[in-house]
């Protein structure tokens, strides 16, 4: 596949505990009280495409918080997010995204992919992750260099000058290309997307260690707060959720109409 791999065992194990948090953002009071818990079996949510296209600007940033419930699944890697190309392959981004994606193969192997037009670039994080701990992943590309940040620190980069053609398909959260074998068993919070390189704002996106920060001042195109926007979390922790409102400018709400495939709201959040 022509992939280039960087293995990084940097001992960056300092995640965040699983409790509720509230922060003061630039726009006033900001609270993060809920996340979404995917069961690793059939839970998934999907959204549309409006604005989620890094090929039009030659840059992107993808970020999210994740807290694994278990590192055992049906088979294959545990995927956070993904999109598919028309040829069935991933575009870059997260385990997974498209044109980039991220996947966790096991507790000590998480791969961040950038799918170029002619080659695939990979940064591999070999820091051993633990269950019940919140971690922050961010991947960005400025048109020439792919960078990966783990808990606010740069852990690897790759030179790449192009990106695979934009996927016409929806964005999935909790499901990867491998289907049932690539479903996430864990919690996800504060998923965000920009069609620009936000590496200069990593401190603002990751925060200062006291919880997930308010991203409204950075104007993300996609920002899925996983229960903390509008009435998304009205049913409270433990209830299933069918819609996650996009707090970004793209208007791409996450949705799941099948009750058995809806994630549960959780009171566990980065803090």
CSV table of C-alpha atoms in Angstrom, one decimal:
chain,number,residue,atom,x,y,z
A,1,UNK,CA,0.0,0.0,0.0
A,2,UNK,CA,3.1,2.2,0.1
A,3,UNK,CA,2.5,3.4,3.6
A,4,UNK,CA,5.2,5.0,5.7
A,5,UNK,CA,5.0,4.3,9.4
A,6,UNK,CA,6.4,6.2,12.4
A,7,UNK,CA,6.3,4.2,15.7
A,8,UNK,CA,6.2,6.4,18.7
A,9,UNK,CA,6.2,5.1,22.3
A,10,UNK,CA,6.4,8.3,24.1
A,11,UNK,CA,4.8,7.3,27.4
A,12,UNK,CA,2.2,10.0,27.1
A,13,UNK,CA,-0.2,8.1,29.3
A,14,UNK,CA,-1.6,11.1,31.1
A,15,UNK,CA,-5.3,11.0,30.2
A,16,UNK,CA,-8.2,12.6,32.0
A,17,UNK,CA,-10.5,11.1,34.6
A,18,UNK,CA,-14.1,10.2,33.9
A,19,UNK,CA,-16.1,12.8,35.7
A,20,UNK,CA,-18.3,15.8,34.8
A,21,UNK,CA,-16.7,19.2,34.1
A,22,UNK,CA,-17.6,22.7,33.4
A,23,UNK,CA,-15.5,25.4,31.8
A,24,UNK,CA,-15.8,29.1,31.2
A,25,UNK,CA,-15.4,29.9,27.5
A,26,UNK,CA,-15.0,33.2,25.7
A,27,UNK,CA,-18.8,33.4,25.1
A,28,UNK,CA,-19.7,33.0,28.8
A,29,UNK,CA,-20.7,29.9,30.8
A,30,UNK,CA,-19.7,26.6,29.1
A,31,UNK,CA,-20.5,23.2,30.5
A,32,UNK,CA,-19.7,19.7,29.3
A,33,UNK,CA,-21.9,17.2,31.1
A,34,UNK,CA,-22.5,14.4,28.6
A,35,UNK,CA,-20.8,12.1,26.1
A,36,UNK,CA,-22.0,9.2,23.9
A,37,UNK,CA,-21.2,5.6,24.8
A,38,UNK,CA,-20.9,3.2,21.9
A,39,UNK,CA,-21.3,-0.5,22.7
A,40,UNK,CA,-18.9,-2.1,20.3
A,41,UNK,CA,-21.6,-4.3,18.9
A,42,UNK,CA,-24.0,-2.3,16.6
A,43,UNK,CA,-24.0,1.3,17.8
A,44,UNK,CA,-23.2,4.0,15.2
A,45,UNK,CA,-24.3,7.4,14.1
A,46,UNK,CA,-24.0,9.2,10.7
A,47,UNK,CA,-24.2,12.7,9.3
A,48,UNK,CA,-24.1,14.5,6.0
A,49,UNK,CA,-21.3,16.1,4.0
A,50,UNK,CA,-21.9,19.9,4.0
A,51,UNK,CA,-18.5,21.6,4.3
A,52,UNK,CA,-16.7,18.3,5.4
A,53,UNK,CA,-14.4,18.3,2.4
A,54,UNK,CA,-10.6,19.0,2.9
A,55,UNK,CA,-9.9,18.6,-0.8
A,56,UNK,CA,-11.4,22.0,-1.6
A,57,UNK,CA,-9.1,23.9,0.8
A,58,UNK,CA,-6.0,21.5,0.9
A,59,UNK,CA,-6.1,21.5,4.7
A,60,UNK,CA,-8.1,19.9,7.5
A,61,UNK,CA,-8.2,19.3,11.3
A,62,UNK,CA,-10.0,16.5,13.0
A,63,UNK,CA,-10.2,16.3,16.8
A,64,UNK,CA,-12.1,14.4,19.5
A,65,UNK,CA,-12.0,12.9,23.0
A,66,UNK,CA,-12.3,9.1,23.4
A,67,UNK,CA,-12.6,6.9,26.5
A,68,UNK,CA,-12.3,3.2,25.8
A,69,UNK,CA,-14.7,0.8,27.7
A,70,UNK,CA,-12.8,-2.3,26.4
A,71,UNK,CA,-10.1,-3.3,24.0
A,72,UNK,CA,-12.0,-6.4,22.9
A,73,UNK,CA,-14.3,-6.2,20.0
A,74,UNK,CA,-15.8,-8.5,17.4
A,75,UNK,CA,-12.7,-8.4,15.2
A,76,UNK,CA,-10.4,-5.8,13.6
A,77,UNK,CA,-9.6,-2.3,14.8
A,78,UNK,CA,-11.9,0.0,16.9
A,79,UNK,CA,-12.9,2.9,14.7
A,80,UNK,CA,-13.8,6.4,16.0
A,81,UNK,CA,-14.9,8.0,12.7
A,82,UNK,CA,-14.9,7.2,9.0
A,83,UNK,CA,-16.0,8.2,5.6
A,84,UNK,CA,-15.7,6.1,2.5
A,85,UNK,CA,-14.6,6.9,-1.0
A,86,UNK,CA,-16.7,5.9,-4.0
A,87,UNK,CA,-14.1,3.1,-4.6
A,88,UNK,CA,-14.8,1.7,-1.1
A,89,UNK,CA,-11.5,3.0,0.5
A,90,UNK,CA,-11.1,5.5,3.3
A,91,UNK,CA,-10.5,9.2,2.6
A,92,UNK,CA,-7.9,11.0,5.1
A,93,UNK,CA,-8.5,11.3,9.0
A,94,UNK,CA,-9.7,9.4,12.1
A,95,UNK,CA,-9.9,5.5,13.7
A,96,UNK,CA,-11.3,6.4,11.5
A,97,UNK,CA,-11.9,9.5,9.2
A,98,UNK,CA,-11.8,10.2,5.5
A,99,UNK,CA,-9.6,11.5,3.7
A,100,UNK,CA,-7.9,10.7,7.0
A,101,UNK,CA,-8.7,8.3,9.7
A,102,UNK,CA,-7.6,6.9,13.1
A,103,UNK,CA,-8.0,3.4,14.3
A,104,UNK,CA,-7.0,1.6,17.5
A,105,UNK,CA,-5.8,-1.9,16.7
A,106,UNK,CA,-5.1,-2.8,20.4
A,107,UNK,CA,-4.3,-1.0,23.6
A,108,UNK,CA,-0.8,-0.1,22.5
A,109,UNK,CA,-1.3,0.6,18.8
A,110,UNK,CA,-3.3,3.5,17.5
A,111,UNK,CA,-2.8,4.4,13.8
A,112,UNK,CA,-3.5,7.9,12.3
A,113,UNK,CA,-3.9,7.8,8.5
A,114,UNK,CA,-3.7,10.4,5.8
A,115,UNK,CA,-4.8,9.0,2.4
A,116,UNK,CA,-3.0,10.9,-0.3
A,117,UNK,CA,-3.9,10.6,-4.0
A,118,UNK,CA,-1.0,8.3,-4.6
A,119,UNK,CA,0.1,7.0,-1.2
A,120,UNK,CA,-1.0,6.4,2.4
A,121,UNK,CA,0.9,8.1,5.3
A,122,UNK,CA,0.7,6.7,8.8
A,123,UNK,CA,1.7,7.9,12.2
A,124,UNK,CA,1.5,5.0,14.8
A,125,UNK,CA,1.1,5.8,18.5
A,126,UNK,CA,2.4,2.9,20.6
A,127,UNK,CA,1.7,4.5,24.0
A,128,UNK,CA,-0.4,2.0,25.9
A,129,UNK,CA,-3.9,3.3,26.5
A,130,UNK,CA,-6.1,2.3,29.4
A,131,UNK,CA,-9.8,1.8,29.8
A,132,UNK,CA,-11.8,4.4,31.7
A,133,UNK,CA,-9.4,7.2,30.8
A,134,UNK,CA,-10.2,10.1,28.5
A,135,UNK,CA,-7.6,10.8,25.7
A,136,UNK,CA,-7.6,13.6,23.2
A,137,UNK,CA,-6.6,12.9,19.5
A,138,UNK,CA,-6.0,15.6,16.9
A,139,UNK,CA,-4.9,15.2,13.3
A,140,UNK,CA,-4.3,18.0,10.9
A,141,UNK,CA,-2.8,18.7,7.5
A,142,UNK,CA,-1.7,22.0,6.0
A,143,UNK,CA,-1.3,20.9,2.4
A,144,UNK,CA,2.2,19.6,2.8
A,145,UNK,CA,2.6,18.0,6.3
A,146,UNK,CA,0.3,15.8,8.3
A,147,UNK,CA,0.6,16.2,12.1
A,148,UNK,CA,-0.7,14.1,14.9
A,149,UNK,CA,-1.2,15.4,18.5
A,150,UNK,CA,-2.0,13.2,21.5
A,151,UNK,CA,-3.2,14.9,24.7
A,152,UNK,CA,-2.0,18.2,23.3
A,153,UNK,CA,1.5,17.2,22.4
A,154,UNK,CA,2.9,16.6,18.9
A,155,UNK,CA,3.7,12.9,18.5
A,156,UNK,CA,4.5,12.6,14.8
A,157,UNK,CA,4.3,14.0,11.3
A,158,UNK,CA,4.6,13.0,7.7
A,159,UNK,CA,5.2,14.9,4.5
A,160,UNK,CA,2.4,14.6,2.0
A,161,UNK,CA,1.4,17.1,-0.7
A,162,UNK,CA,-2.0,15.7,-1.7
A,163,UNK,CA,-5.2,14.2,-0.5
A,164,UNK,CA,-7.5,11.5,-1.9
A,165,UNK,CA,-10.6,12.7,-3.7
A,166,UNK,CA,-13.4,13.7,-1.3
A,167,UNK,CA,-15.8,11.0,-0.3
A,168,UNK,CA,-19.4,11.6,-1.4
A,169,UNK,CA,-20.7,9.5,1.5
A,170,UNK,CA,-21.8,10.3,5.0
A,171,UNK,CA,-19.5,10.6,8.0
A,172,UNK,CA,-19.9,7.8,10.5
A,173,UNK,CA,-19.1,7.9,14.2
A,174,UNK,CA,-18.5,4.6,16.0
A,175,UNK,CA,-18.2,2.6,12.8
A,176,UNK,CA,-15.3,1.8,10.5
A,177,UNK,CA,-14.9,0.4,7.0
A,178,UNK,CA,-14.7,-3.1,8.4
A,179,UNK,CA,-18.4,-3.0,9.5
A,180,UNK,CA,-19.2,-4.9,12.7
A,181,UNK,CA,-15.6,-5.7,13.4
A,182,UNK,CA,-14.6,-2.1,13.4
A,183,UNK,CA,-17.1,-0.7,15.9
A,184,UNK,CA,-16.0,1.4,18.8
A,185,UNK,CA,-16.4,0.1,22.3
A,186,UNK,CA,-16.2,3.3,24.3
A,187,UNK,CA,-17.2,6.9,24.8
A,188,UNK,CA,-16.7,9.8,22.5
A,189,UNK,CA,-17.0,13.5,23.2
A,190,UNK,CA,-16.5,16.9,21.6
A,191,UNK,CA,-15.9,15.7,18.0
A,192,UNK,CA,-14.7,18.6,15.8
A,193,UNK,CA,-13.7,19.3,12.2
A,194,UNK,CA,-12.2,22.2,10.3
A,195,UNK,CA,-11.2,22.6,6.6
A,196,UNK,CA,-8.1,24.4,7.8
A,197,UNK,CA,-4.9,23.6,9.7
A,198,UNK,CA,-5.5,24.3,13.4
A,199,UNK,CA,-2.1,23.2,14.7
A,200,UNK,CA,-1.4,26.7,16.0
A,201,UNK,CA,-4.5,26.4,18.1
A,202,UNK,CA,-3.8,23.1,19.7
A,203,UNK,CA,-3.6,24.6,23.2
A,204,UNK,CA,-7.1,26.0,22.8
A,205,UNK,CA,-8.5,22.8,21.3
A,206,UNK,CA,-7.0,20.5,23.9
A,207,UNK,CA,-7.4,22.9,26.8
A,208,UNK,CA,-5.5,23.4,30.0
A,209,UNK,CA,-6.2,20.1,31.8
A,210,UNK,CA,-9.4,21.1,33.5
A,211,UNK,CA,-11.9,19.7,30.9
A,212,UNK,CA,-12.9,20.0,27.3
A,213,UNK,CA,-12.8,23.6,26.3
A,214,UNK,CA,-15.3,25.8,24.4
A,215,UNK,CA,-14.4,25.7,20.7
A,216,UNK,CA,-17.0,28.3,19.5
A,217,UNK,CA,-14.3,31.0,19.1
A,218,UNK,CA,-12.4,28.7,16.6
A,219,UNK,CA,-15.5,28.4,14.4
A,220,UNK,CA,-15.4,24.7,13.5
A,221,UNK,CA,-17.4,23.5,10.5
A,222,UNK,CA,-18.4,20.4,12.4
A,223,UNK,CA,-18.7,20.3,16.2
A,224,UNK,CA,-20.7,17.4,17.8
A,225,UNK,CA,-20.9,17.9,21.5
A,226,UNK,CA,-22.4,14.4,22.1
A,227,UNK,CA,-25.4,15.4,24.2
A,228,UNK,CA,-24.6,19.0,25.3
A,229,UNK,CA,-26.3,21.0,22.5
A,230,UNK,CA,-29.9,22.1,22.7
A,231,UNK,CA,-32.2,19.3,23.8
A,232,UNK,CA,-29.9,16.4,22.7
A,233,UNK,CA,-29.3,15.3,26.2
A,234,UNK,CA,-32.7,16.1,27.7
A,235,UNK,CA,-33.3,12.4,28.6
A,236,UNK,CA,-30.2,12.3,30.7
A,237,UNK,CA,-27.4,9.8,31.3
A,238,UNK,CA,-28.3,6.2,30.5
A,239,UNK,CA,-30.8,7.1,27.8
A,240,UNK,CA,-30.3,6.3,24.2
A,241,UNK,CA,-29.9,9.2,21.8
A,242,UNK,CA,-31.1,9.5,18.2
A,243,UNK,CA,-29.8,12.9,17.2
A,244,UNK,CA,-26.7,14.9,18.0
A,245,UNK,CA,-26.9,18.4,16.8
A,246,UNK,CA,-24.0,20.0,14.9
A,247,UNK,CA,-22.9,23.0,16.9
A,248,UNK,CA,-20.6,24.0,14.0
A,249,UNK,CA,-21.4,25.9,10.9
A,250,UNK,CA,-22.0,22.9,8.6
A,251,UNK,CA,-25.4,21.9,9.9
A,252,UNK,CA,-24.6,18.2,9.7
A,253,UNK,CA,-26.5,16.6,12.6
A,254,UNK,CA,-25.5,13.0,13.6
A,255,UNK,CA,-28.5,10.7,13.5
A,256,UNK,CA,-29.5,7.1,14.1
A,257,UNK,CA,-33.1,6.1,13.6
A,258,UNK,CA,-32.7,2.4,14.6
A,259,UNK,CA,-33.2,2.2,18.4
A,260,UNK,CA,-31.0,-0.8,18.9
A,261,UNK,CA,-28.1,1.0,17.2
A,262,UNK,CA,-28.3,4.2,19.2
A,263,UNK,CA,-25.5,5.0,21.7
A,264,UNK,CA,-26.3,5.8,25.3
A,265,UNK,CA,-25.7,9.2,26.9
A,266,UNK,CA,-23.1,9.1,29.6
A,267,UNK,CA,-22.2,11.4,32.4
A,268,UNK,CA,-18.5,10.6,32.0
A,269,UNK,CA,-16.7,13.5,30.3
A,270,UNK,CA,-13.1,14.8,30.2
A,271,UNK,CA,-12.1,16.7,33.3
